[in-house]
XYZ file of C-alpha atoms in Angstrom:
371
model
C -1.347 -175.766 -84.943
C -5.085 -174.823 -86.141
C -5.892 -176.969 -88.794
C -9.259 -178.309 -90.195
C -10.237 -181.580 -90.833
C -10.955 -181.272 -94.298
C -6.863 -180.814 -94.588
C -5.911 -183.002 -92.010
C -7.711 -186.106 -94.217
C -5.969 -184.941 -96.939
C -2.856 -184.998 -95.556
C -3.638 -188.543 -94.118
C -3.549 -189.745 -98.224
C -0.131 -189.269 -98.515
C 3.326 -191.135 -97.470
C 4.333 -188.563 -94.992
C 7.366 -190.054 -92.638
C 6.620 -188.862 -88.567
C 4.280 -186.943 -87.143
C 2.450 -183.690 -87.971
C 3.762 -181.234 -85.975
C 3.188 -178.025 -88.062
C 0.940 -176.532 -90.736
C 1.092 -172.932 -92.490
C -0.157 -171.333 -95.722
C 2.306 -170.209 -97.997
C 0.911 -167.142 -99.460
C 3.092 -166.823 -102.685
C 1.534 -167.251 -106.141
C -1.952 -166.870 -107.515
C -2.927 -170.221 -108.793
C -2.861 -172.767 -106.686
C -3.750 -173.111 -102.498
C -0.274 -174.377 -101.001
C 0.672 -175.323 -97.413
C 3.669 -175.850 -95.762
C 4.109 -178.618 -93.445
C 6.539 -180.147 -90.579
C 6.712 -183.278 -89.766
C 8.769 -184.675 -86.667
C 10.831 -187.717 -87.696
C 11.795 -190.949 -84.945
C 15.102 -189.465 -85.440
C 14.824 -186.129 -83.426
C 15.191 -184.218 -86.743
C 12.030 -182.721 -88.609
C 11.380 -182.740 -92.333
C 9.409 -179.994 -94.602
C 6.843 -180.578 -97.391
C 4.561 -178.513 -99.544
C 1.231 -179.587 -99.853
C -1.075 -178.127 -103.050
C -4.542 -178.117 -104.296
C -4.344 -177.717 -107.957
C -6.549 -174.621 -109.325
C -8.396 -177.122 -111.921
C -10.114 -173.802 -113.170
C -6.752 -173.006 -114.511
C -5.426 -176.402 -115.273
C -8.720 -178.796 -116.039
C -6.676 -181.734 -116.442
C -5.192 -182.519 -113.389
C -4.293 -185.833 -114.053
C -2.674 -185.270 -117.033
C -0.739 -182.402 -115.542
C 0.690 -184.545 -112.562
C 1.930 -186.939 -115.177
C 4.022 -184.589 -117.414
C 5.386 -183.292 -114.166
C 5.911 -187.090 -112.794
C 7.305 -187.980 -115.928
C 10.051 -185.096 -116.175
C 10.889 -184.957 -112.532
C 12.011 -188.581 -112.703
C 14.121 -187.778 -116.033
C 15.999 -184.635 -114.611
C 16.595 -186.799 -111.354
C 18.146 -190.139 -113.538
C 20.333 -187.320 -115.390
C 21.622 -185.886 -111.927
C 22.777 -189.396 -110.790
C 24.275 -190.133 -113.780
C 26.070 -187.058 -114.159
C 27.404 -187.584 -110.376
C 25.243 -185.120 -109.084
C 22.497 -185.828 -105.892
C 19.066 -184.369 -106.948
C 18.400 -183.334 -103.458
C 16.653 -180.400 -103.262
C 17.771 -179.503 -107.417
C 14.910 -181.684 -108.598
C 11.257 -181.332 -106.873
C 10.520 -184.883 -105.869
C 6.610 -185.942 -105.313
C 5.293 -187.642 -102.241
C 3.561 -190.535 -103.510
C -0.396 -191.282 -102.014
C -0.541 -194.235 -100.074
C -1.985 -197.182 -102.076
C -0.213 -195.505 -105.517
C 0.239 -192.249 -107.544
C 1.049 -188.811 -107.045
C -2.359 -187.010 -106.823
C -5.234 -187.621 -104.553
C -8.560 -186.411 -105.751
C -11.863 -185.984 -103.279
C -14.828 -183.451 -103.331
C -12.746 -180.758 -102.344
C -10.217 -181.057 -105.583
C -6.746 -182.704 -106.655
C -3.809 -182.710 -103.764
C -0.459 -183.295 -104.958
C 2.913 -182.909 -102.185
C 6.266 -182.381 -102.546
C 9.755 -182.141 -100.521
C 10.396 -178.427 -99.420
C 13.460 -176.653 -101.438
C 15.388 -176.042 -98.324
C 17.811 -172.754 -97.539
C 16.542 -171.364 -100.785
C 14.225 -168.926 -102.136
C 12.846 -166.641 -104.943
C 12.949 -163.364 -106.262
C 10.655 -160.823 -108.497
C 12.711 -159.047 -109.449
C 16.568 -160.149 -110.371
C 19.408 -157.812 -107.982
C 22.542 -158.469 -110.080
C 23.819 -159.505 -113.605
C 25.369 -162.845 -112.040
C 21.949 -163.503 -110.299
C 20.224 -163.340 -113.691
C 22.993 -165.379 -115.605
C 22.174 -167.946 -112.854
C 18.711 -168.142 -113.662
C 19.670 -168.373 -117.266
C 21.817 -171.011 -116.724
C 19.042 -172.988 -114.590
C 16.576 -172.892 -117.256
C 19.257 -173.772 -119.940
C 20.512 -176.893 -118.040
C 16.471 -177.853 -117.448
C 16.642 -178.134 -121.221
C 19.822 -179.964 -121.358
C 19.152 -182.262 -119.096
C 15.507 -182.890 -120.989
C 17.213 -183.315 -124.739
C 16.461 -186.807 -124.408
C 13.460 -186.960 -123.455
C 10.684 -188.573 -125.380
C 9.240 -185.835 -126.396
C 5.367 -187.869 -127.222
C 5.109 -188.930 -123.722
C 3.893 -185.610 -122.943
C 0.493 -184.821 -122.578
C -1.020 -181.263 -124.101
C -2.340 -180.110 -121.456
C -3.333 -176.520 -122.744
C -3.240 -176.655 -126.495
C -1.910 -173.993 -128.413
C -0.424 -172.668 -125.149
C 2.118 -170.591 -127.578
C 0.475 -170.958 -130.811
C 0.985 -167.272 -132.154
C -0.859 -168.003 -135.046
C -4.648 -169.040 -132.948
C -3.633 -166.043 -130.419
C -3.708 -164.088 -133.665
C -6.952 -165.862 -135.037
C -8.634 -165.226 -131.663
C -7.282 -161.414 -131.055
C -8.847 -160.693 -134.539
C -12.111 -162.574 -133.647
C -12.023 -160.576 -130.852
C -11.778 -157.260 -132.926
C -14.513 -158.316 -134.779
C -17.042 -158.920 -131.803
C -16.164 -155.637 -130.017
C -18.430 -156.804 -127.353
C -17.327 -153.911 -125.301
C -17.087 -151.651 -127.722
C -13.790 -151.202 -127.186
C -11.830 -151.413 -130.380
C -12.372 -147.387 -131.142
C -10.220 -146.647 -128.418
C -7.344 -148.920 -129.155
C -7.065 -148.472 -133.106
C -3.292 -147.412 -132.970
C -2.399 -150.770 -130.808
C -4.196 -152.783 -133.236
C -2.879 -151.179 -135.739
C 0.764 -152.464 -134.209
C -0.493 -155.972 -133.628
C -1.688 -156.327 -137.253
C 1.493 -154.867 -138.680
C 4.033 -157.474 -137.426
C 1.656 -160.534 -138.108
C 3.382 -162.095 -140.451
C 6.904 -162.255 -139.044
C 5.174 -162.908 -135.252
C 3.956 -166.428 -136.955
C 7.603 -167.554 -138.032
C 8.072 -169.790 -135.005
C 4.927 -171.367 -135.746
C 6.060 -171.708 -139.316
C 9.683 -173.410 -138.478
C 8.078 -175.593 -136.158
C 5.686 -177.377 -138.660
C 8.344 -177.496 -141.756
C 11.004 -179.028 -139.083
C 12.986 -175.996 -138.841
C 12.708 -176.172 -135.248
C 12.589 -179.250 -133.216
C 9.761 -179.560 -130.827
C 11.463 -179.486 -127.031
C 10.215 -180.193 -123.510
C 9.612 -176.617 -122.581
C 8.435 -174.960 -118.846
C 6.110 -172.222 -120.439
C 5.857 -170.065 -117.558
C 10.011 -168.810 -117.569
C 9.763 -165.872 -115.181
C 12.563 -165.778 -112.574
C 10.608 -166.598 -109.622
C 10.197 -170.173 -110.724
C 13.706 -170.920 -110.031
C 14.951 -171.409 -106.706
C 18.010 -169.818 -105.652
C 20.280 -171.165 -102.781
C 19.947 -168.511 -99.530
C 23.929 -168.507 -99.206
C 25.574 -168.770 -102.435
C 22.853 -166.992 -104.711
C 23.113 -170.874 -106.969
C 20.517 -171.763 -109.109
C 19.073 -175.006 -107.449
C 16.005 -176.081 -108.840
C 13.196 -175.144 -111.379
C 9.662 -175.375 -110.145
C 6.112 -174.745 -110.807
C 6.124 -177.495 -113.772
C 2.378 -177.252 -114.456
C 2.620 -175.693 -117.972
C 5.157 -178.094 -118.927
C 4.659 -178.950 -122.136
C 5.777 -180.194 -126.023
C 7.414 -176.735 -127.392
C 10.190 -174.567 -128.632
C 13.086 -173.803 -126.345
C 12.525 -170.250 -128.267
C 9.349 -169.785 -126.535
C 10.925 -170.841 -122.957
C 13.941 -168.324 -123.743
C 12.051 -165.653 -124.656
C 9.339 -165.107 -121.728
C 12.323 -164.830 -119.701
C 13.832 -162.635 -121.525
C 10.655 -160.781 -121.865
C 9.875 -160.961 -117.830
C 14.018 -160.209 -116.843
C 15.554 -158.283 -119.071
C 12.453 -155.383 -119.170
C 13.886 -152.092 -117.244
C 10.375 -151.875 -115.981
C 7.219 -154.128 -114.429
C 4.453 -155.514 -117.201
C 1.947 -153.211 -116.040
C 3.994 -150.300 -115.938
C 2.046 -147.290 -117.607
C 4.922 -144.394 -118.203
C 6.598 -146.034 -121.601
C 9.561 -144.063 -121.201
C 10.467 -146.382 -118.629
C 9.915 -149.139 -120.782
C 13.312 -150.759 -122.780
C 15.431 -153.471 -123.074
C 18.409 -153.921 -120.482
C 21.091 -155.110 -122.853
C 23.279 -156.262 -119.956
C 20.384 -158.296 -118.605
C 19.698 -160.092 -121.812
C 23.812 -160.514 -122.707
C 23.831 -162.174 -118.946
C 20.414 -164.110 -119.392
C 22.020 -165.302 -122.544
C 25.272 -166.273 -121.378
C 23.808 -168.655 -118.701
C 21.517 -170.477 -120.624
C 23.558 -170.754 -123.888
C 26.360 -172.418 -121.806
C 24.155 -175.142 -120.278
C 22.089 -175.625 -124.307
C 25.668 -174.599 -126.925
C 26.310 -178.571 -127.437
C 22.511 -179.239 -126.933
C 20.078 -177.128 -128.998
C 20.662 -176.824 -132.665
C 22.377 -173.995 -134.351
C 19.217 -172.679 -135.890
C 17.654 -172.799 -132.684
C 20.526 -171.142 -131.079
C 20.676 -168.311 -133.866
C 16.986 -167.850 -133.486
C 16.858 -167.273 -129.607
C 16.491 -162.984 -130.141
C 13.378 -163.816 -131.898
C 11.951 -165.972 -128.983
C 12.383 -162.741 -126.985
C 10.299 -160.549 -129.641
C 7.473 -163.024 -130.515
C 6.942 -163.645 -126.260
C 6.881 -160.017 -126.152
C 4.702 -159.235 -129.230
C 2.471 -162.575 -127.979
C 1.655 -161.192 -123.935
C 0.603 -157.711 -125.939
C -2.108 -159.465 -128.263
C -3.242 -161.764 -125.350
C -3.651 -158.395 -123.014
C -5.414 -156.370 -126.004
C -7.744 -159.317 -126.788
C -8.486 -160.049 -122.995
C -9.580 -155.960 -122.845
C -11.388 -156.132 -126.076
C -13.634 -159.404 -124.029
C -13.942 -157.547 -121.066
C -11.307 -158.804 -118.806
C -12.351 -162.187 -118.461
C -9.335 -163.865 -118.093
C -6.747 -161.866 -116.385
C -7.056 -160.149 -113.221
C -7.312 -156.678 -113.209
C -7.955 -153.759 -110.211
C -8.286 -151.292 -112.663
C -10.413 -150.885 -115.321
C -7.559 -150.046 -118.087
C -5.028 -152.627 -116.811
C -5.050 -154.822 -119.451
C -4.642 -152.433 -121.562
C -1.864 -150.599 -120.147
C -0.409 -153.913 -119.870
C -0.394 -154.034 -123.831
C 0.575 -150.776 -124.035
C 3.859 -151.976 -122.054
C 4.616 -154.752 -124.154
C 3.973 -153.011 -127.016
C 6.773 -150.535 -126.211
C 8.834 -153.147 -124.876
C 8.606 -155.235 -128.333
C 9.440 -151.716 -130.384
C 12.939 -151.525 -128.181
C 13.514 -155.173 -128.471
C 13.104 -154.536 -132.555
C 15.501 -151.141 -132.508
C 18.436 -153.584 -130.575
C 17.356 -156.856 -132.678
C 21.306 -156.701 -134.560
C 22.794 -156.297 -130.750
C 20.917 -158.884 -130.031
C 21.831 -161.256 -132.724
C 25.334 -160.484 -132.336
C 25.754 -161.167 -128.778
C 23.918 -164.371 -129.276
C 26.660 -165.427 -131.688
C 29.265 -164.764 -129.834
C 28.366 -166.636 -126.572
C 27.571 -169.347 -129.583
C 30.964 -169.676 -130.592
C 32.455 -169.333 -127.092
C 30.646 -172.118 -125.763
C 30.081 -174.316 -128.932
């Protein structure tokens, strides 16, 4: 085990039963720096962790993030129990520091820990109908199970996270600038963006009239955040709770929808490739609906086809505005990715709007068969 002793103190901060007898680098996802570790209990047996620097570039209030995800991981574990179920490895459950908390902080960042999701794993893509409808139904019972929560114990951690209306306020400042000089080449996808303005804003709209209740949402729905049991393909936990957040379940059912359901990858440049899987989004929607039919209300419920196309329509705007600035926020190997990334969800949206009824419909069905 090669291990430096920069990490080794770390690990020393938290309540860690046995001894150390492994440590490896997990090299999945972009954000944050995540380890793996063993220990060896008095037992004979040995027990996993995950240890994590938080990317406070990307989340600048780490202490407010570790207490939305404190606060919610302790509510979905209460529901378990008293719904009969053990929250073993279906909740994540933090490793407290010694002397108090769940994050340790030190000149080389914020450390948080948690118990390693055993016998389970993710995907990037989804291999089967049922496997999506799983995920659907993971994401639907992490709302169910969070219908209670109190929703102002939250903190905002990135404000205006899915705020249609500022994305639109800054893609059009963005316009304006040009500081790349940019906006000659893209007139026609501006031209899109503009066009569907005003009925991209109506979840903003419902939310501040009351229409729609404000939820405990995820924010980052994409199918590798949910961990999938290695033998029986279940859906046994959601992770990656940094973005969690005050918002609309539309928002939540939508990027996945959006991520899923697309017959091709985000970046993908050929738009004839780019549509709508209709059997993907009546599976997606079968899962969730029958974990959130007696939960969310019927106007939420109704309005779940329109989470799909403002998602959509939103991840196009925040690509064109990010190529307008220069690519300054996402990453890009390519000089035209962000735009081709529009492009895609610009094509994606325009199938999502030609199946919009099919949509609706099958969302009203799985409504009244679950209801």
């Amino acid at each position: 085990m090669n291990m430096n002793r920069e990490l080794q103190t770390i690990i020393a901060q938290f309540d860690f039963p046995g001894e150390l007898v492994d440590c490896e680098p997990i090299k999945a996802g972009h954000i944050n720096r995540t380890y793996r570790l063993r220990f060896a209990l008095p037992s004979g047996d040995t027990r996993d962790f995950v240890l994590q620097r938080i990317n406070t570039f990307a989340f600048k209030k780490p202490v407010e993030v570790m207490s939305n995800v404190h606060l919610v991981t302790e509510h979905l574990r209460a529901a378990m129990e008293r719904q009969g179920q053990d929250p073993a490895n279906r909740v994540l459950r933090l490793v407290p520091v010694k002397g108090g908390g769940t994050l340790y902080q030190d000149e080389s960042g914020s450390w948080r820990a948690y118990d390693f999701i055993l016998n389970a794993r993710t995907v990037d893509r989804v291999d089967s109908l049922e496997q999506f409808r799983e995920i659907g139904r993971a994401f639907g019972q992490f709302q169910r199970m969070l219908a209670d929560f109190p929703i102002d114990a939250l903190y905002d951690t990135i404000p205006y996270f899915h705020d249609t209306v500022k994305r639109m306020e800054a893609f059009e400042a963005s316009v304006a600038a040009d500081v790349k000089k940019r906006v000659h080449e893209v007139a026609p996808e501006i031209a899109s963006i503009r066009e569907r303005m005003g009925a991209m804003g109506q979840i903003v709209s419902m939310i501040a009239d009351g229409t729609l209740p404000l939820r405990v949402t995820h924010n980052d729905t994409k199918i590798n955040n949910v961990m999938l049991d290695n033998d029986t393909g279940e859906a046994l936990c959601v992770i990656d709770l940094d973005t969690v957040m005050a918002g609309s379940a539309l928002y939540d059912f939508g990027d996945a929808i959006r991520y899923g359901a697309s017959t091709a990858a985000e970046d993908e440049r050929d738009l004839t490739r780019v549509h709508l899987d209709m059997a993907l989004f009546t599976a997606y929607s079968d899962g969730f609906i029958s974990e959130t039919a007696q939960g969310l209300t019927r106007t939420e419920l109704e309005n779940l086809p329109l989470g799909a196309l403002v998602m959509t329509y939103e991840n196009a705007m925040r690509f064109l505005t990010d190529y307008l600035d220069g690519d300054v926020y996402f990453h890009i190997e390519k000089a035209d990715d962000n735009l081709a990334r529009a492009r895609c969800q610009l094509a994606l949206l325009k199938d999502m709007e030609a199946h919009k009824p099919e949509m609706d419909r099958t969302v009203l069905e799985l409504i009244d068969k679950y209801a």
